[in-house]
mmCIF file of N, CA and C in Angstrom:
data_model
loop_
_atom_site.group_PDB
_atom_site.id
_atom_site.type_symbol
_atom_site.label_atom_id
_atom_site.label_comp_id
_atom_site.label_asym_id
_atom_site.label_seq_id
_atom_site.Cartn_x
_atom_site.Cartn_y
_atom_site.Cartn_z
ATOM 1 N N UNK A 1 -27.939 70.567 -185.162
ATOM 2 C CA UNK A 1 -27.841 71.387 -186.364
ATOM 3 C C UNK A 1 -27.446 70.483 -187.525
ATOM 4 N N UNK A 2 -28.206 70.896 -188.897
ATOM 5 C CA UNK A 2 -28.221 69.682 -189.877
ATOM 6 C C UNK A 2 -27.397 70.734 -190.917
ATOM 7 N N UNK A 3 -26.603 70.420 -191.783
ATOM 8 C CA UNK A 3 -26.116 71.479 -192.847
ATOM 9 C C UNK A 3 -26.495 70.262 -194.071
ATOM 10 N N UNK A 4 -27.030 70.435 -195.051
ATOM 11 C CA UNK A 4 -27.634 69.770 -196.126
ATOM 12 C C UNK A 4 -27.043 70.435 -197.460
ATOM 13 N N UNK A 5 -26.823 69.931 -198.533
ATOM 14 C CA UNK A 5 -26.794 70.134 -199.768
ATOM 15 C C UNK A 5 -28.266 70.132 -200.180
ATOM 16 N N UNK A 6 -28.837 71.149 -200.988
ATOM 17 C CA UNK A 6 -30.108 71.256 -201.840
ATOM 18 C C UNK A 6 -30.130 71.717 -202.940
ATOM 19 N N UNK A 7 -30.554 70.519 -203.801
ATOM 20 C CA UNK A 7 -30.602 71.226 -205.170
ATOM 21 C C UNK A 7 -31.920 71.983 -205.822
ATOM 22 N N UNK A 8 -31.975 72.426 -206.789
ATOM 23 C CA UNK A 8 -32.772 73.122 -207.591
ATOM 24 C C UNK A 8 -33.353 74.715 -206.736
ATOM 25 N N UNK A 9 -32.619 75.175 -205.747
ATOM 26 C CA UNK A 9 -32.819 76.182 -205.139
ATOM 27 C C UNK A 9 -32.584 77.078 -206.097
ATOM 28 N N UNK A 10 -33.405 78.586 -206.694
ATOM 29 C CA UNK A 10 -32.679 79.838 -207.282
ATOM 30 C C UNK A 10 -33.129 81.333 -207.052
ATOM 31 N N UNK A 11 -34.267 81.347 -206.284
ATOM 32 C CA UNK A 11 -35.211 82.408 -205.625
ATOM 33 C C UNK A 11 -35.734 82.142 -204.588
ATOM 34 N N UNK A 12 -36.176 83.542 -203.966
ATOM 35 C CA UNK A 12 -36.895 83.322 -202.403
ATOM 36 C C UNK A 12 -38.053 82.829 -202.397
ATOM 37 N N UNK A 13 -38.413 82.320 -203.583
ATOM 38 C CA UNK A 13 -39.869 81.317 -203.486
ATOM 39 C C UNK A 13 -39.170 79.976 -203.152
ATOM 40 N N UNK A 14 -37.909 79.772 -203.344
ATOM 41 C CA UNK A 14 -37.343 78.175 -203.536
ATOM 42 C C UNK A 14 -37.055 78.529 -201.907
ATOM 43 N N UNK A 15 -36.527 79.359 -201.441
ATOM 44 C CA UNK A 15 -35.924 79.874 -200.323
ATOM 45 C C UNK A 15 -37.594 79.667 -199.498
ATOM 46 N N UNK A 16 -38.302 79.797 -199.360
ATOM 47 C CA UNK A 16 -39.998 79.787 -198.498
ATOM 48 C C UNK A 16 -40.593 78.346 -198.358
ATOM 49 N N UNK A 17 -40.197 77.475 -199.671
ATOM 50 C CA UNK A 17 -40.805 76.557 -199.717
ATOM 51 C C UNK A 17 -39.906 75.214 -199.167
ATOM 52 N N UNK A 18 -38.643 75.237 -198.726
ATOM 53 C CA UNK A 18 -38.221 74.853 -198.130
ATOM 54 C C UNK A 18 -38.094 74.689 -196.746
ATOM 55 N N UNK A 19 -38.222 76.119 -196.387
ATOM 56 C CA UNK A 19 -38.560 76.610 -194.895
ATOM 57 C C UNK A 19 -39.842 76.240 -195.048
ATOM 58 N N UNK A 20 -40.803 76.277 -195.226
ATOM 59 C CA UNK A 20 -42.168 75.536 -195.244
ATOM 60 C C UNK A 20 -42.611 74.165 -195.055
ATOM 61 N N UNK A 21 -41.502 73.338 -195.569
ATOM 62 C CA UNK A 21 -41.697 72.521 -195.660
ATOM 63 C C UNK A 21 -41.080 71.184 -194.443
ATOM 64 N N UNK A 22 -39.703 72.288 -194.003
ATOM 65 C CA UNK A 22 -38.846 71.822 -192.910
ATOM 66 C C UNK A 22 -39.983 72.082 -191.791
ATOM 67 N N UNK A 23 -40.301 73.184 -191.660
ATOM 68 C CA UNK A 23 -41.804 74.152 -190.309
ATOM 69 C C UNK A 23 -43.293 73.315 -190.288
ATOM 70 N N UNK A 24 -43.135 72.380 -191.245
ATOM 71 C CA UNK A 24 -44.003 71.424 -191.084
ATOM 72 C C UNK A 24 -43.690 70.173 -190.209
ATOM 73 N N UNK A 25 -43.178 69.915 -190.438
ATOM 74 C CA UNK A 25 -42.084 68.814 -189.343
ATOM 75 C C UNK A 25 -42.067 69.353 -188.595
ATOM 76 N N UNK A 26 -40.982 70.154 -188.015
ATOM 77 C CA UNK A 26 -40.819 70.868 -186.763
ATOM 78 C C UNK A 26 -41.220 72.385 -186.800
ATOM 79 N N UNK A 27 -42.676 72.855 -186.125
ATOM 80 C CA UNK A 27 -42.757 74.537 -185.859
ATOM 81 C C UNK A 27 -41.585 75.087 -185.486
ATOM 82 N N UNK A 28 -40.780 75.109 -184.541
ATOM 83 C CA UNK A 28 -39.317 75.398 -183.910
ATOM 84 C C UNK A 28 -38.394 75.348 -184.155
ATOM 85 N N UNK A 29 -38.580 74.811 -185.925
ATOM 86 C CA UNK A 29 -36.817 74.989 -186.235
ATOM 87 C C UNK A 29 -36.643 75.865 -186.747
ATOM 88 N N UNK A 30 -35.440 76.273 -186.516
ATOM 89 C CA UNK A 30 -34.790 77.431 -187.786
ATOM 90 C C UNK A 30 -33.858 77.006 -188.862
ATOM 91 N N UNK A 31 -34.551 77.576 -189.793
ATOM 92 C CA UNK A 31 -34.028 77.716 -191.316
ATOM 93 C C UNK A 31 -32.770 78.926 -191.522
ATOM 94 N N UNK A 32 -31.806 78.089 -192.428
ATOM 95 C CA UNK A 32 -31.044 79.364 -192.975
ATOM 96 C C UNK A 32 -30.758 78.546 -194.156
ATOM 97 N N UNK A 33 -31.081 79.567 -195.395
ATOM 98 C CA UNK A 33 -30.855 78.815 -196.806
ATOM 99 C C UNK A 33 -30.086 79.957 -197.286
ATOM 100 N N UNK A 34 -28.498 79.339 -197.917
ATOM 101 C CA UNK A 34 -27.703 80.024 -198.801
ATOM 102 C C UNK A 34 -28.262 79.593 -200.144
ATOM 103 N N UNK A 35 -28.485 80.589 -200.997
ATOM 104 C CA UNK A 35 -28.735 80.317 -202.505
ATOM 105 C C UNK A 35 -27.578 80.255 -203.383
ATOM 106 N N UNK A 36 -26.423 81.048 -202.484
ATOM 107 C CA UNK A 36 -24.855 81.066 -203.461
ATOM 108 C C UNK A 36 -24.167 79.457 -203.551
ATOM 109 N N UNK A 37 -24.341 78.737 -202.093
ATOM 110 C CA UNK A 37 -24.225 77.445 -201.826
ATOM 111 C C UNK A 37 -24.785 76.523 -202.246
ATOM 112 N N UNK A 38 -26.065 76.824 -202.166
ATOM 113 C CA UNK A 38 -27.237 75.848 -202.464
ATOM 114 C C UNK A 38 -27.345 74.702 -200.723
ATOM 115 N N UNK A 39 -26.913 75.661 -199.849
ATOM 116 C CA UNK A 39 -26.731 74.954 -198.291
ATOM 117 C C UNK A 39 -27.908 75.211 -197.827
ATOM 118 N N UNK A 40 -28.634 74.634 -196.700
ATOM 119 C CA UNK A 40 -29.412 74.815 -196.280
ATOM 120 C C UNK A 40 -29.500 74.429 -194.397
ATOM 121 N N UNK A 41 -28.971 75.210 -193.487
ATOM 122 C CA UNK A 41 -28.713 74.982 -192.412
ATOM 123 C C UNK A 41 -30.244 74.648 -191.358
ATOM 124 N N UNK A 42 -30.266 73.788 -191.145
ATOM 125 C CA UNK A 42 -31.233 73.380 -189.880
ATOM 126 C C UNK A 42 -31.188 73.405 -188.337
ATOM 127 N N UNK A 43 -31.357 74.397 -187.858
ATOM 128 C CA UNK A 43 -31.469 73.885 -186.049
ATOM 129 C C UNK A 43 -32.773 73.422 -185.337
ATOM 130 N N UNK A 44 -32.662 71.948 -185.042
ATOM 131 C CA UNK A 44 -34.097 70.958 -184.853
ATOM 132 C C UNK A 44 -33.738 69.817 -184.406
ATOM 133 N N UNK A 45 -34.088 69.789 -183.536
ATOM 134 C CA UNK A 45 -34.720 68.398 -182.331
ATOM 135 C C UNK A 45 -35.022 67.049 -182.943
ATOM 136 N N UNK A 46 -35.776 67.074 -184.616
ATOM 137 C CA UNK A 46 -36.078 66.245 -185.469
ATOM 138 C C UNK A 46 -35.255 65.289 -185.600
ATOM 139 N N UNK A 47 -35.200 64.188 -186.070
ATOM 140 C CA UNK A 47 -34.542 63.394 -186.897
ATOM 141 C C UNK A 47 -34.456 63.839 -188.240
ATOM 142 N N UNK A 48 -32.815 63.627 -188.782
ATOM 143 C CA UNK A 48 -33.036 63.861 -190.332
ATOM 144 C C UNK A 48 -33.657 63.306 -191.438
ATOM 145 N N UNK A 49 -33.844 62.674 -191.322
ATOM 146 C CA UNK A 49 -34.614 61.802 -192.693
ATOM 147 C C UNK A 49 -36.264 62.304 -192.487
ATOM 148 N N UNK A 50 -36.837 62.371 -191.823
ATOM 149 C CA UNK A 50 -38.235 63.031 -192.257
ATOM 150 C C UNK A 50 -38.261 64.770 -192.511
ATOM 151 N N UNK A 51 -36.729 65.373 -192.113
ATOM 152 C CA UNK A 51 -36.635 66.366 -192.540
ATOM 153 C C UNK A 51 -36.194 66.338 -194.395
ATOM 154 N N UNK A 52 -35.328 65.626 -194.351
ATOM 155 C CA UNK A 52 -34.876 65.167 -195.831
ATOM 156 C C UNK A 52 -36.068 65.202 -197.025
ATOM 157 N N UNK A 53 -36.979 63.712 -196.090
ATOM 158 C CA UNK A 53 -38.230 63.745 -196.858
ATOM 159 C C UNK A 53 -38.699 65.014 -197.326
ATOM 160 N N UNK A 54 -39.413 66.129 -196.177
ATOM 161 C CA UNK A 54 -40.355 66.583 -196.452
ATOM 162 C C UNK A 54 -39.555 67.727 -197.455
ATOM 163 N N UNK A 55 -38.360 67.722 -197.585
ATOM 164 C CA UNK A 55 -37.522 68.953 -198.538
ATOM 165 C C UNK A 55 -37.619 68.362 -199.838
ATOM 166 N N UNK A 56 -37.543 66.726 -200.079
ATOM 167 C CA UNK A 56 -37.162 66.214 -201.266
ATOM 168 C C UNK A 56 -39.412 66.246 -202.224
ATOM 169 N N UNK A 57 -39.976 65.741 -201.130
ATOM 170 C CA UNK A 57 -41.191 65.815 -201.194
ATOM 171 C C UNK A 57 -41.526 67.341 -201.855
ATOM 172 N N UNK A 58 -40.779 68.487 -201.618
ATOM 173 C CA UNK A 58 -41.472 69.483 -201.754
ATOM 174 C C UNK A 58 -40.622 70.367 -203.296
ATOM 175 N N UNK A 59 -39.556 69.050 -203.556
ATOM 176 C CA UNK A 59 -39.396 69.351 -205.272
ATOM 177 C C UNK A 59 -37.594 69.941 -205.187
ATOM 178 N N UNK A 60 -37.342 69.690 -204.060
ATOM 179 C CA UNK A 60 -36.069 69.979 -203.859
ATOM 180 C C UNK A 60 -34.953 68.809 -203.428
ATOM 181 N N UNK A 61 -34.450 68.192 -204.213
ATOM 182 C CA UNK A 61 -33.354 67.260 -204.329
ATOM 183 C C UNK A 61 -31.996 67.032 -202.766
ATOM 184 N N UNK A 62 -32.038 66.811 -201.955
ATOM 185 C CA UNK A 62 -30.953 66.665 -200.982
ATOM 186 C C UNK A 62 -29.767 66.093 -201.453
ATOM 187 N N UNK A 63 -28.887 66.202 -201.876
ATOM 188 C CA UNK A 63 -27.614 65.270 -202.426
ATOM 189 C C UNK A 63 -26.777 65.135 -201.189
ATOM 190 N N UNK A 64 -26.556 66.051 -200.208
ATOM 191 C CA UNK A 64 -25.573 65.485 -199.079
ATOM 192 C C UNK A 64 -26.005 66.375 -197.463
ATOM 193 N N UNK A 65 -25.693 65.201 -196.779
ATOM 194 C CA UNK A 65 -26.120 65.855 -195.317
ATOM 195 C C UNK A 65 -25.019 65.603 -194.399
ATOM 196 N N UNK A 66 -24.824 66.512 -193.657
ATOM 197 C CA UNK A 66 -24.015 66.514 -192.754
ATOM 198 C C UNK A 66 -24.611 67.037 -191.180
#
């Protein structure tokens, strides 16, 4: 499980395209995106950094991962 900082999140389009973009990498992970946080929780088998990528790739900023 990955808990991430994401920036520029503010609607459930920002909320889809993240999960979209993580479900590209891995079909099997699950997404949970707080918009009050700007958190974005991952459960996935993946390595983080091509998860990172494909979030930062898709216009959304990562500032911290845990």
């Amino acid at each position: 499980m990955y808990q991430l900082q994401v920036e520029n999140m503010s609607c459930g389009h920002c909320v889809g395209a993240v999960t979209k973009a993580v479900q590209a990498i891995d079909a099997a992970a699950r997404v949970e995106v707080d918009l009050a946080t700007k958190t974005v929780n991952i459960d996935s088998a993946t390595a983080l950094a091509p998860l990172k990528s494909a979030i930062a790739d898709a216009g959304y900023p990562v500032t911290s991962a845990a």
